[in-house]
Amino acid sequence: MSYELKIEPLGAIVEVEEEQTILDAALRAGVWLPHACCHGLCATCKIQVVEGDIDHGESSSYALMDFEREEGKTLACCARLESDTTIEVDIDPDPDARLIPVRDHSGVVSQVVSLTPTIKAIHIELDDPIDFMAGQYINLRIDQGQFCRAFSLAQPPAQSRQVELNVRLVPGGEGTTWIHERLRPGMRVNFSGPYGQFFVRKKAQAPSLFIAGGSGLASPRSMILDLLAEDPDARITLVYGQRTREELYYHEDFLALAARHPGLTYVPVLSHEPETSTWTGCRGFVHDAARAHFQNDFRGWKAYLCGPPLMIEACISMLIQGRLYEKDIYTEKFISAADAQQLHSPLFKRL
């Protein structure tokens, strides 16, 4: 059994299967709805039900309060239809966005490479090619599909028959521990995607600043490789922060890219590298390194931030102080249950 979902003001009509969430049905039909955590915790996907009956599912009382439920609001990532329904969403279509329907994909792990002591590169050969925009992510089914985890695609879209994921081992993390300790070449894996609205706004024809931290380098790497493939002279700056030199992965690759492409500037920075080491590059926090490199003036750039929530918050504040408007700042961070309970930055309404 299925129901008809009408999405206003887009005028889109989507068929929703029984027990399928509004968000999943929309994404698989190529209709993007705002979302982030996908677990009913962050409230990013809050929508207004205009007509029809729905089941709120596992929406938390923190993200969807009782009075909001009475007003007809729900969370698209949890809500399921009980009749034909019409909803209203607050969405501004982006002219750079490609509406790519979410699909289920399968493949075989071809390599598991240790990039650093805590980060592994997972390479997957796909049964069928994946269509995506550089910067997007997938939901990987882990341990025979018992649960899912989101990982950014690290390869450029031109490499459509293979997937690379950069997975950092999270202490106590069930999903990343399974990947680091049990995933092996030859194993078959399944995932869905692509997801996300983190991509380069190419129509603006503005230079691109990427600020990344930790394993947040995956999306910027995909975006930078894609930009350089289209325009070898593109103006790009990558400021990439890690704690120590041994955690600074793809360092030599970016040095080589910068040597071949004069428009690419690569600024690696280490926050906890021993003073006695041979490191001669930048030291400190990534936002301070970016501020120093640009002399606190970011006017005319588009900024793309990917990394831990605290890093993103610090970078947003730094960029705004450096005279970059909110409309020119884009972020990607995966929200855990703990993150979702924290207040979002008052400086940036997209978070």
GROMACS .gro file of C-alpha atoms in nm:
model
  351
    1MET     CA    1   0.000   0.000   0.000
    2SER     CA    2   0.120   0.351  -0.075
    3TYR     CA    3   0.006   0.709  -0.028
    4GLU     CA    4   0.045   1.027  -0.231
    5LEU     CA    5   0.257   1.307  -0.085
    6LYS     CA    6   0.227   1.659  -0.225
    7ILE     CA    7   0.517   1.890  -0.140
    8GLU     CA    8   0.449   2.264  -0.146
    9PRO     CA    9   0.559   2.516  -0.266
   10LEU     CA   10   0.745   2.288  -0.508
   11GLY     CA   11   0.427   2.127  -0.636
   12ALA     CA   12   0.606   1.791  -0.642
   13ILE     CA   13   0.404   1.472  -0.596
   14VAL     CA   14   0.579   1.168  -0.449
   15GLU     CA   15   0.454   0.816  -0.389
   16VAL     CA   16   0.529   0.699  -0.034
   17GLU     CA   17   0.526   0.332   0.057
   18GLU     CA   18   0.380   0.210   0.383
   19GLU     CA   19   0.638   0.240   0.665
   20GLN     CA   20   0.862   0.461   0.445
   21THR     CA   21   0.954   0.799   0.590
   22ILE     CA   22   0.866   1.123   0.415
   23LEU     CA   23   1.235   1.211   0.384
   24ASP     CA   24   1.339   0.878   0.232
   25ALA     CA   25   1.057   0.884  -0.022
   26ALA     CA   26   1.136   1.242  -0.126
   27LEU     CA   27   1.511   1.183  -0.164
   28ARG     CA   28   1.457   0.866  -0.365
   29ALA     CA   29   1.226   1.063  -0.595
   30GLY     CA   30   1.496   1.326  -0.649
   31VAL     CA   31   1.327   1.589  -0.430
   32TRP     CA   32   1.564   1.739  -0.176
   33LEU     CA   33   1.429   1.829   0.167
   34PRO     CA   34   1.643   1.998   0.438
   35HIS     CA   35   1.785   1.738   0.678
   36ALA     CA   36   2.093   1.655   0.882
   37CYS     CA   37   2.098   1.384   1.151
   38CYS     CA   38   1.822   1.161   0.998
   39HIS     CA   39   1.740   1.026   1.347
   40GLY     CA   40   1.476   1.271   1.474
   41LEU     CA   41   1.722   1.461   1.693
   42CYS     CA   42   1.833   1.785   1.524
   43ALA     CA   43   1.500   1.926   1.391
   44THR     CA   44   1.660   2.035   1.061
   45CYS     CA   45   1.391   1.845   0.866
   46LYS     CA   46   1.092   2.001   1.043
   47ILE     CA   47   0.796   2.048   0.807
   48GLN     CA   48   0.433   2.161   0.824
   49VAL     CA   49   0.155   1.911   0.756
   50VAL     CA   50  -0.119   2.100   0.571
   51GLU     CA   51  -0.357   1.811   0.512
   52GLY     CA   52  -0.356   1.441   0.592
   53ASP     CA   53  -0.268   1.203   0.873
   54ILE     CA   54   0.086   1.106   0.976
   55ASP     CA   55   0.266   0.902   1.239
   56HIS     CA   56   0.546   1.103   1.403
   57GLY     CA   57   0.759   0.791   1.450
   58GLU     CA   58   1.060   0.818   1.680
   59SER     CA   59   1.086   1.198   1.678
   60SER     CA   60   1.239   1.315   2.004
   61SER     CA   61   1.038   1.547   2.228
   62TYR     CA   62   1.339   1.782   2.225
   63ALA     CA   63   1.339   1.822   1.845
   64LEU     CA   64   0.960   1.818   1.807
   65MET     CA   65   0.777   1.956   2.107
   66ASP     CA   66   0.420   1.873   2.201
   67PHE     CA   67   0.281   2.212   2.101
   68GLU     CA   68   0.450   2.179   1.758
   69ARG     CA   69   0.284   1.842   1.703
   70GLU     CA   70  -0.051   2.002   1.787
   71GLU     CA   71   0.024   2.276   1.530
   72GLY     CA   72   0.073   2.014   1.260
   73LYS     CA   73   0.450   2.009   1.245
   74THR     CA   74   0.653   1.691   1.209
   75LEU     CA   75   1.004   1.567   1.129
   76ALA     CA   76   1.040   1.435   0.775
   77CYS     CA   77   1.311   1.187   0.873
   78CYS     CA   78   1.078   1.003   1.114
   79ALA     CA   79   0.723   1.074   0.995
   80ARG     CA   80   0.526   0.812   0.801
   81LEU     CA   81   0.203   0.868   0.612
   82GLU     CA   82  -0.133   0.724   0.717
   83SER     CA   83  -0.325   0.890   0.430
   84ASP     CA   84  -0.265   1.103   0.124
   85THR     CA   85  -0.089   1.410   0.261
   86THR     CA   86   0.016   1.763   0.170
   87ILE     CA   87   0.315   1.927   0.340
   88GLU     CA   88   0.485   2.265   0.325
   89VAL     CA   89   0.863   2.298   0.338
   90ASP     CA   90   1.086   2.600   0.382
   91ILE     CA   91   1.328   2.556   0.094
   92ASP     CA   92   1.517   2.784  -0.141
   93PRO     CA   93   1.618   2.592  -0.456
   94ASP     CA   94   1.992   2.627  -0.527
   95PRO     CA   95   2.075   2.687  -0.895
   96ASP     CA   96   2.392   2.477  -0.859
   97ALA     CA   97   2.215   2.174  -0.712
   98ARG     CA   98   2.161   1.861  -0.918
   99LEU     CA   99   1.856   1.661  -0.812
  100ILE     CA  100   2.000   1.310  -0.801
  101PRO     CA  101   1.763   1.043  -0.667
  102VAL     CA  102   1.896   0.836  -0.378
  103ARG     CA  103   1.962   0.476  -0.482
  104ASP     CA  104   2.072   0.154  -0.315
  105HIS     CA  105   2.421   0.041  -0.420
  106SER     CA  106   2.632  -0.271  -0.370
  107GLY     CA  107   2.999  -0.343  -0.418
  108VAL     CA  108   3.304  -0.535  -0.306
  109VAL     CA  109   3.577  -0.391  -0.084
  110SER     CA  110   3.892  -0.385  -0.297
  111GLN     CA  111   4.135  -0.222  -0.050
  112VAL     CA  112   4.155  -0.117   0.313
  113VAL     CA  113   4.447   0.125   0.349
  114SER     CA  114   4.580   0.273   0.674
  115LEU     CA  115   4.620   0.644   0.601
  116THR     CA  116   4.713   0.731   0.960
  117PRO     CA  117   4.710   0.544   1.293
  118THR     CA  118   4.340   0.634   1.330
  119ILE     CA  119   4.210   0.677   0.972
  120LYS     CA  120   4.155   0.409   0.708
  121ALA     CA  121   4.067   0.450   0.341
  122ILE     CA  122   3.798   0.204   0.234
  123HIS     CA  123   3.793   0.142  -0.143
  124ILE     CA  124   3.481  -0.022  -0.289
  125GLU     CA  125   3.436  -0.150  -0.646
  126LEU     CA  126   3.070  -0.097  -0.739
  127ASP     CA  127   2.835  -0.326  -0.926
  128ASP     CA  128   2.681  -0.020  -1.095
  129PRO     CA  129   2.814   0.337  -1.122
  130ILE     CA  130   2.708   0.602  -0.871
  131ASP     CA  131   2.602   0.950  -0.980
  132PHE     CA  132   2.684   1.222  -0.727
  133MET     CA  133   2.806   1.577  -0.678
  134ALA     CA  134   3.152   1.624  -0.529
  135GLY     CA  135   3.103   1.686  -0.156
  136GLN     CA  136   2.808   1.452  -0.105
  137TYR     CA  137   2.799   1.147   0.124
  138ILE     CA  138   2.653   0.797   0.149
  139ASN     CA  139   2.494   0.590   0.426
  140LEU     CA  140   2.693   0.269   0.464
  141ARG     CA  141   2.518  -0.038   0.603
  142ILE     CA  142   2.745  -0.195   0.861
  143ASP     CA  143   2.765  -0.545   1.009
  144GLN     CA  144   2.517  -0.710   0.770
  145GLY     CA  145   2.294  -0.403   0.768
  146GLN     CA  146   2.229  -0.390   1.142
  147PHE     CA  147   2.295  -0.014   1.143
  148CYS     CA  148   2.407   0.267   0.911
  149ARG     CA  149   2.675   0.532   0.929
  150ALA     CA  150   2.728   0.837   0.706
  151PHE     CA  151   3.062   0.885   0.527
  152SER     CA  152   3.166   1.145   0.270
  153LEU     CA  153   3.279   1.034  -0.074
  154ALA     CA  154   3.651   1.109  -0.112
  155GLN     CA  155   3.686   1.043  -0.485
  156PRO     CA  156   3.579   1.281  -0.768
  157PRO     CA  157   3.250   1.211  -0.951
  158ALA     CA  158   3.439   1.104  -1.264
  159GLN     CA  159   3.540   0.788  -1.074
  160SER     CA  160   3.184   0.657  -1.074
  161ARG     CA  161   3.258   0.284  -1.057
  162GLN     CA  162   3.445   0.302  -0.731
  163VAL     CA  163   3.398   0.463  -0.392
  164GLU     CA  164   3.657   0.583  -0.141
  165LEU     CA  165   3.562   0.650   0.221
  166ASN     CA  166   3.798   0.796   0.485
  167VAL     CA  167   3.693   0.649   0.820
  168ARG     CA  168   3.835   0.775   1.150
  169LEU     CA  169   3.825   0.536   1.444
  170VAL     CA  170   3.598   0.691   1.707
  171PRO     CA  171   3.678   0.559   2.058
  172GLY     CA  172   3.380   0.349   2.163
  173GLY     CA  173   3.214   0.397   1.825
  174GLU     CA  174   3.038   0.076   1.722
  175GLY     CA  175   3.038   0.149   1.350
  176THR     CA  176   3.392   0.276   1.305
  177THR     CA  177   3.531   0.002   1.530
  178TRP     CA  178   3.365  -0.262   1.311
  179ILE     CA  179   3.512  -0.103   0.997
  180HIS     CA  180   3.863  -0.074   1.141
  181GLU     CA  181   3.876  -0.418   1.299
  182ARG     CA  182   3.657  -0.643   1.084
  183LEU     CA  183   3.613  -0.501   0.733
  184ARG     CA  184   3.841  -0.679   0.485
  185PRO     CA  185   3.903  -0.681   0.108
  186GLY     CA  186   3.664  -0.916  -0.069
  187MET     CA  187   3.371  -0.844   0.162
  188ARG     CA  188   3.049  -0.724   0.000
  189VAL     CA  189   2.894  -0.401   0.133
  190ASN     CA  190   2.573  -0.209   0.069
  191PHE     CA  191   2.494   0.159   0.097
  192SER     CA  192   2.246   0.423  -0.017
  193GLY     CA  193   2.317   0.763  -0.164
  194PRO     CA  194   2.404   1.023  -0.257
  195TYR     CA  195   2.296   1.257   0.022
  196GLY     CA  196   2.369   1.615   0.119
  197GLN     CA  197   2.380   1.970  -0.012
  198PHE     CA  198   2.753   2.026   0.043
  199PHE     CA  199   2.890   2.106  -0.303
  200VAL     CA  200   3.077   2.381  -0.485
  201ARG     CA  201   2.866   2.675  -0.600
  202LYS     CA  202   3.026   2.692  -0.944
  203LYS     CA  203   2.788   2.945  -1.098
  204ALA     CA  204   2.922   3.212  -0.862
  205GLN     CA  205   3.260   3.189  -1.038
  206ALA     CA  206   3.430   3.277  -0.710
  207PRO     CA  207   3.757   3.132  -0.574
  208SER     CA  208   3.706   2.844  -0.331
  209LEU     CA  209   3.841   2.824   0.023
  210PHE     CA  210   3.830   2.481   0.186
  211ILE     CA  211   3.894   2.445   0.559
  212ALA     CA  212   3.909   2.088   0.686
  213GLY     CA  213   4.001   1.910   1.004
  214GLY     CA  214   4.056   1.544   1.093
  215SER     CA  215   3.890   1.301   0.852
  216GLY     CA  216   3.688   1.596   0.720
  217LEU     CA  217   3.933   1.608   0.429
  218ALA     CA  218   3.727   1.356   0.230
  219SER     CA  219   3.466   1.598   0.090
  220PRO     CA  220   3.715   1.880   0.013
  221ARG     CA  221   3.941   1.629  -0.163
  222SER     CA  222   3.654   1.519  -0.388
  223MET     CA  223   3.555   1.880  -0.458
  224ILE     CA  224   3.909   2.000  -0.527
  225LEU     CA  225   3.987   1.712  -0.765
  226ASP     CA  226   3.659   1.779  -0.946
  227LEU     CA  227   3.731   2.153  -0.977
  228LEU     CA  228   4.083   2.096  -1.109
  229ALA     CA  229   3.957   1.843  -1.363
  230GLU     CA  230   3.721   2.108  -1.502
  231ASP     CA  231   3.965   2.399  -1.475
  232PRO     CA  232   4.334   2.329  -1.408
  233ASP     CA  233   4.384   2.699  -1.327
  234ALA     CA  234   4.101   2.728  -1.072
  235ARG     CA  235   4.179   2.946  -0.769
  236ILE     CA  236   4.160   2.719  -0.466
  237THR     CA  237   4.299   2.737  -0.114
  238LEU     CA  238   4.295   2.436   0.119
  239VAL     CA  239   4.373   2.490   0.488
  240TYR     CA  240   4.389   2.149   0.650
  241GLY     CA  241   4.439   2.092   1.022
  242GLN     CA  242   4.547   1.784   1.213
  243ARG     CA  243   4.696   1.724   1.556
  244THR     CA  244   5.030   1.570   1.451
  245ARG     CA  245   5.228   1.498   1.136
  246GLU     CA  246   5.147   1.127   1.146
  247GLU     CA  247   4.775   1.214   1.126
  248LEU     CA  248   4.821   1.446   0.825
  249TYR     CA  249   4.705   1.221   0.544
  250TYR     CA  250   4.725   1.286   0.168
  251HIS     CA  251   4.987   1.550   0.253
  252GLU     CA  252   5.226   1.452  -0.027
  253ASP     CA  253   4.939   1.427  -0.275
  254PHE     CA  254   4.832   1.786  -0.209
  255LEU     CA  255   5.190   1.911  -0.225
  256ALA     CA  256   5.218   1.749  -0.568
  257LEU     CA  257   4.881   1.891  -0.680
  258ALA     CA  258   4.985   2.241  -0.573
  259ALA     CA  259   5.311   2.203  -0.766
  260ARG     CA  260   5.119   2.114  -1.084
  261HIS     CA  261   4.841   2.372  -1.041
  262PRO     CA  262   4.960   2.728  -0.965
  263GLY     CA  263   4.607   2.831  -0.865
  264LEU     CA  264   4.598   2.579  -0.579
  265THR     CA  265   4.740   2.683  -0.242
  266TYR     CA  266   4.781   2.416   0.025
  267VAL     CA  267   4.825   2.521   0.390
  268PRO     CA  268   4.870   2.229   0.632
  269VAL     CA  269   4.865   2.313   1.004
  270LEU     CA  270   4.937   2.100   1.311
  271SER     CA  271   4.797   2.178   1.655
  272HIS     CA  272   4.984   1.932   1.877
  273GLU     CA  273   5.304   1.848   1.692
  274PRO     CA  274   5.602   1.820   1.932
  275GLU     CA  275   5.823   2.128   1.930
  276THR     CA  276   6.126   1.904   1.882
  277SER     CA  277   6.000   1.757   1.552
  278THR     CA  278   6.128   1.853   1.207
  279TRP     CA  279   5.792   2.006   1.106
  280THR     CA  280   5.848   2.352   0.954
  281GLY     CA  281   5.490   2.429   0.851
  282CYS     CA  282   5.213   2.613   1.035
  283ARG     CA  283   5.136   2.528   1.397
  284GLY     CA  284   4.823   2.601   1.598
  285PHE     CA  285   4.455   2.578   1.516
  286VAL     CA  286   4.322   2.567   1.163
  287HIS     CA  287   4.107   2.881   1.192
  288ASP     CA  288   4.404   3.082   1.317
  289ALA     CA  289   4.615   2.957   1.026
  290ALA     CA  290   4.344   3.057   0.779
  291ARG     CA  291   4.312   3.401   0.936
  292ALA     CA  292   4.687   3.457   0.916
  293HIS     CA  293   4.713   3.334   0.557
  294PHE     CA  294   4.434   3.565   0.438
  295GLN     CA  295   4.534   3.851   0.671
  296ASN     CA  296   4.179   3.841   0.808
  297ASP     CA  297   4.019   3.942   0.476
  298PHE     CA  298   3.805   3.676   0.305
  299ARG     CA  299   3.603   3.906   0.080
  300GLY     CA  300   3.524   3.759  -0.263
  301TRP     CA  301   3.567   3.394  -0.163
  302LYS     CA  302   3.328   3.104  -0.114
  303ALA     CA  303   3.417   2.904   0.198
  304TYR     CA  304   3.351   2.532   0.249
  305LEU     CA  305   3.404   2.393   0.599
  306CYS     CA  306   3.422   2.025   0.689
  307GLY     CA  307   3.530   1.881   1.021
  308PRO     CA  308   3.445   1.854   1.391
  309PRO     CA  309   3.162   2.080   1.516
  310LEU     CA  310   3.392   2.292   1.736
  311MET     CA  311   3.625   2.357   1.444
  312ILE     CA  312   3.335   2.462   1.224
  313GLU     CA  313   3.202   2.700   1.490
  314ALA     CA  314   3.544   2.863   1.530
  315CYS     CA  315   3.585   2.896   1.152
  316ILE     CA  316   3.242   3.052   1.104
  317SER     CA  317   3.319   3.318   1.363
  318MET     CA  318   3.660   3.382   1.208
  319LEU     CA  319   3.522   3.412   0.854
  320ILE     CA  320   3.247   3.654   0.953
  321GLN     CA  321   3.500   3.867   1.141
  322GLY     CA  322   3.704   3.857   0.821
  323ARG     CA  323   3.417   4.016   0.627
  324LEU     CA  324   3.271   3.708   0.460
  325TYR     CA  325   2.892   3.699   0.447
  326GLU     CA  326   2.688   3.407   0.579
  327LYS     CA  327   2.559   3.337   0.228
  328ASP     CA  328   2.915   3.258   0.117
  329ILE     CA  329   2.982   2.997   0.390
  330TYR     CA  330   2.885   2.630   0.352
  331THR     CA  331   2.937   2.352   0.603
  332GLU     CA  332   2.926   1.977   0.633
  333LYS     CA  333   2.919   1.803   0.968
  334PHE     CA  334   2.752   1.480   1.073
  335ILE     CA  335   2.538   1.527   1.381
  336SER     CA  336   2.548   1.266   1.657
  337ALA     CA  337   2.290   1.233   1.931
  338ALA     CA  338   2.519   1.428   2.164
  339ASP     CA  339   2.573   1.706   1.910
  340ALA     CA  340   2.201   1.741   1.850
  341GLN     CA  341   2.139   1.834   2.213
  342GLN     CA  342   2.371   2.134   2.187
  343LEU     CA  343   2.257   2.481   2.088
  344HIS     CA  344   2.341   2.583   1.733
  345SER     CA  345   2.556   2.883   1.658
  346PRO     CA  346   2.359   3.212   1.671
  347LEU     CA  347   2.593   3.336   1.398
  348PHE     CA  348   2.487   3.087   1.136
  349LYS     CA  349   2.126   2.990   1.080
  350ARG     CA  350   2.206   2.688   0.856
  351LEU     CA  351   2.364   2.491   1.144
   0.00000   0.00000   0.00000
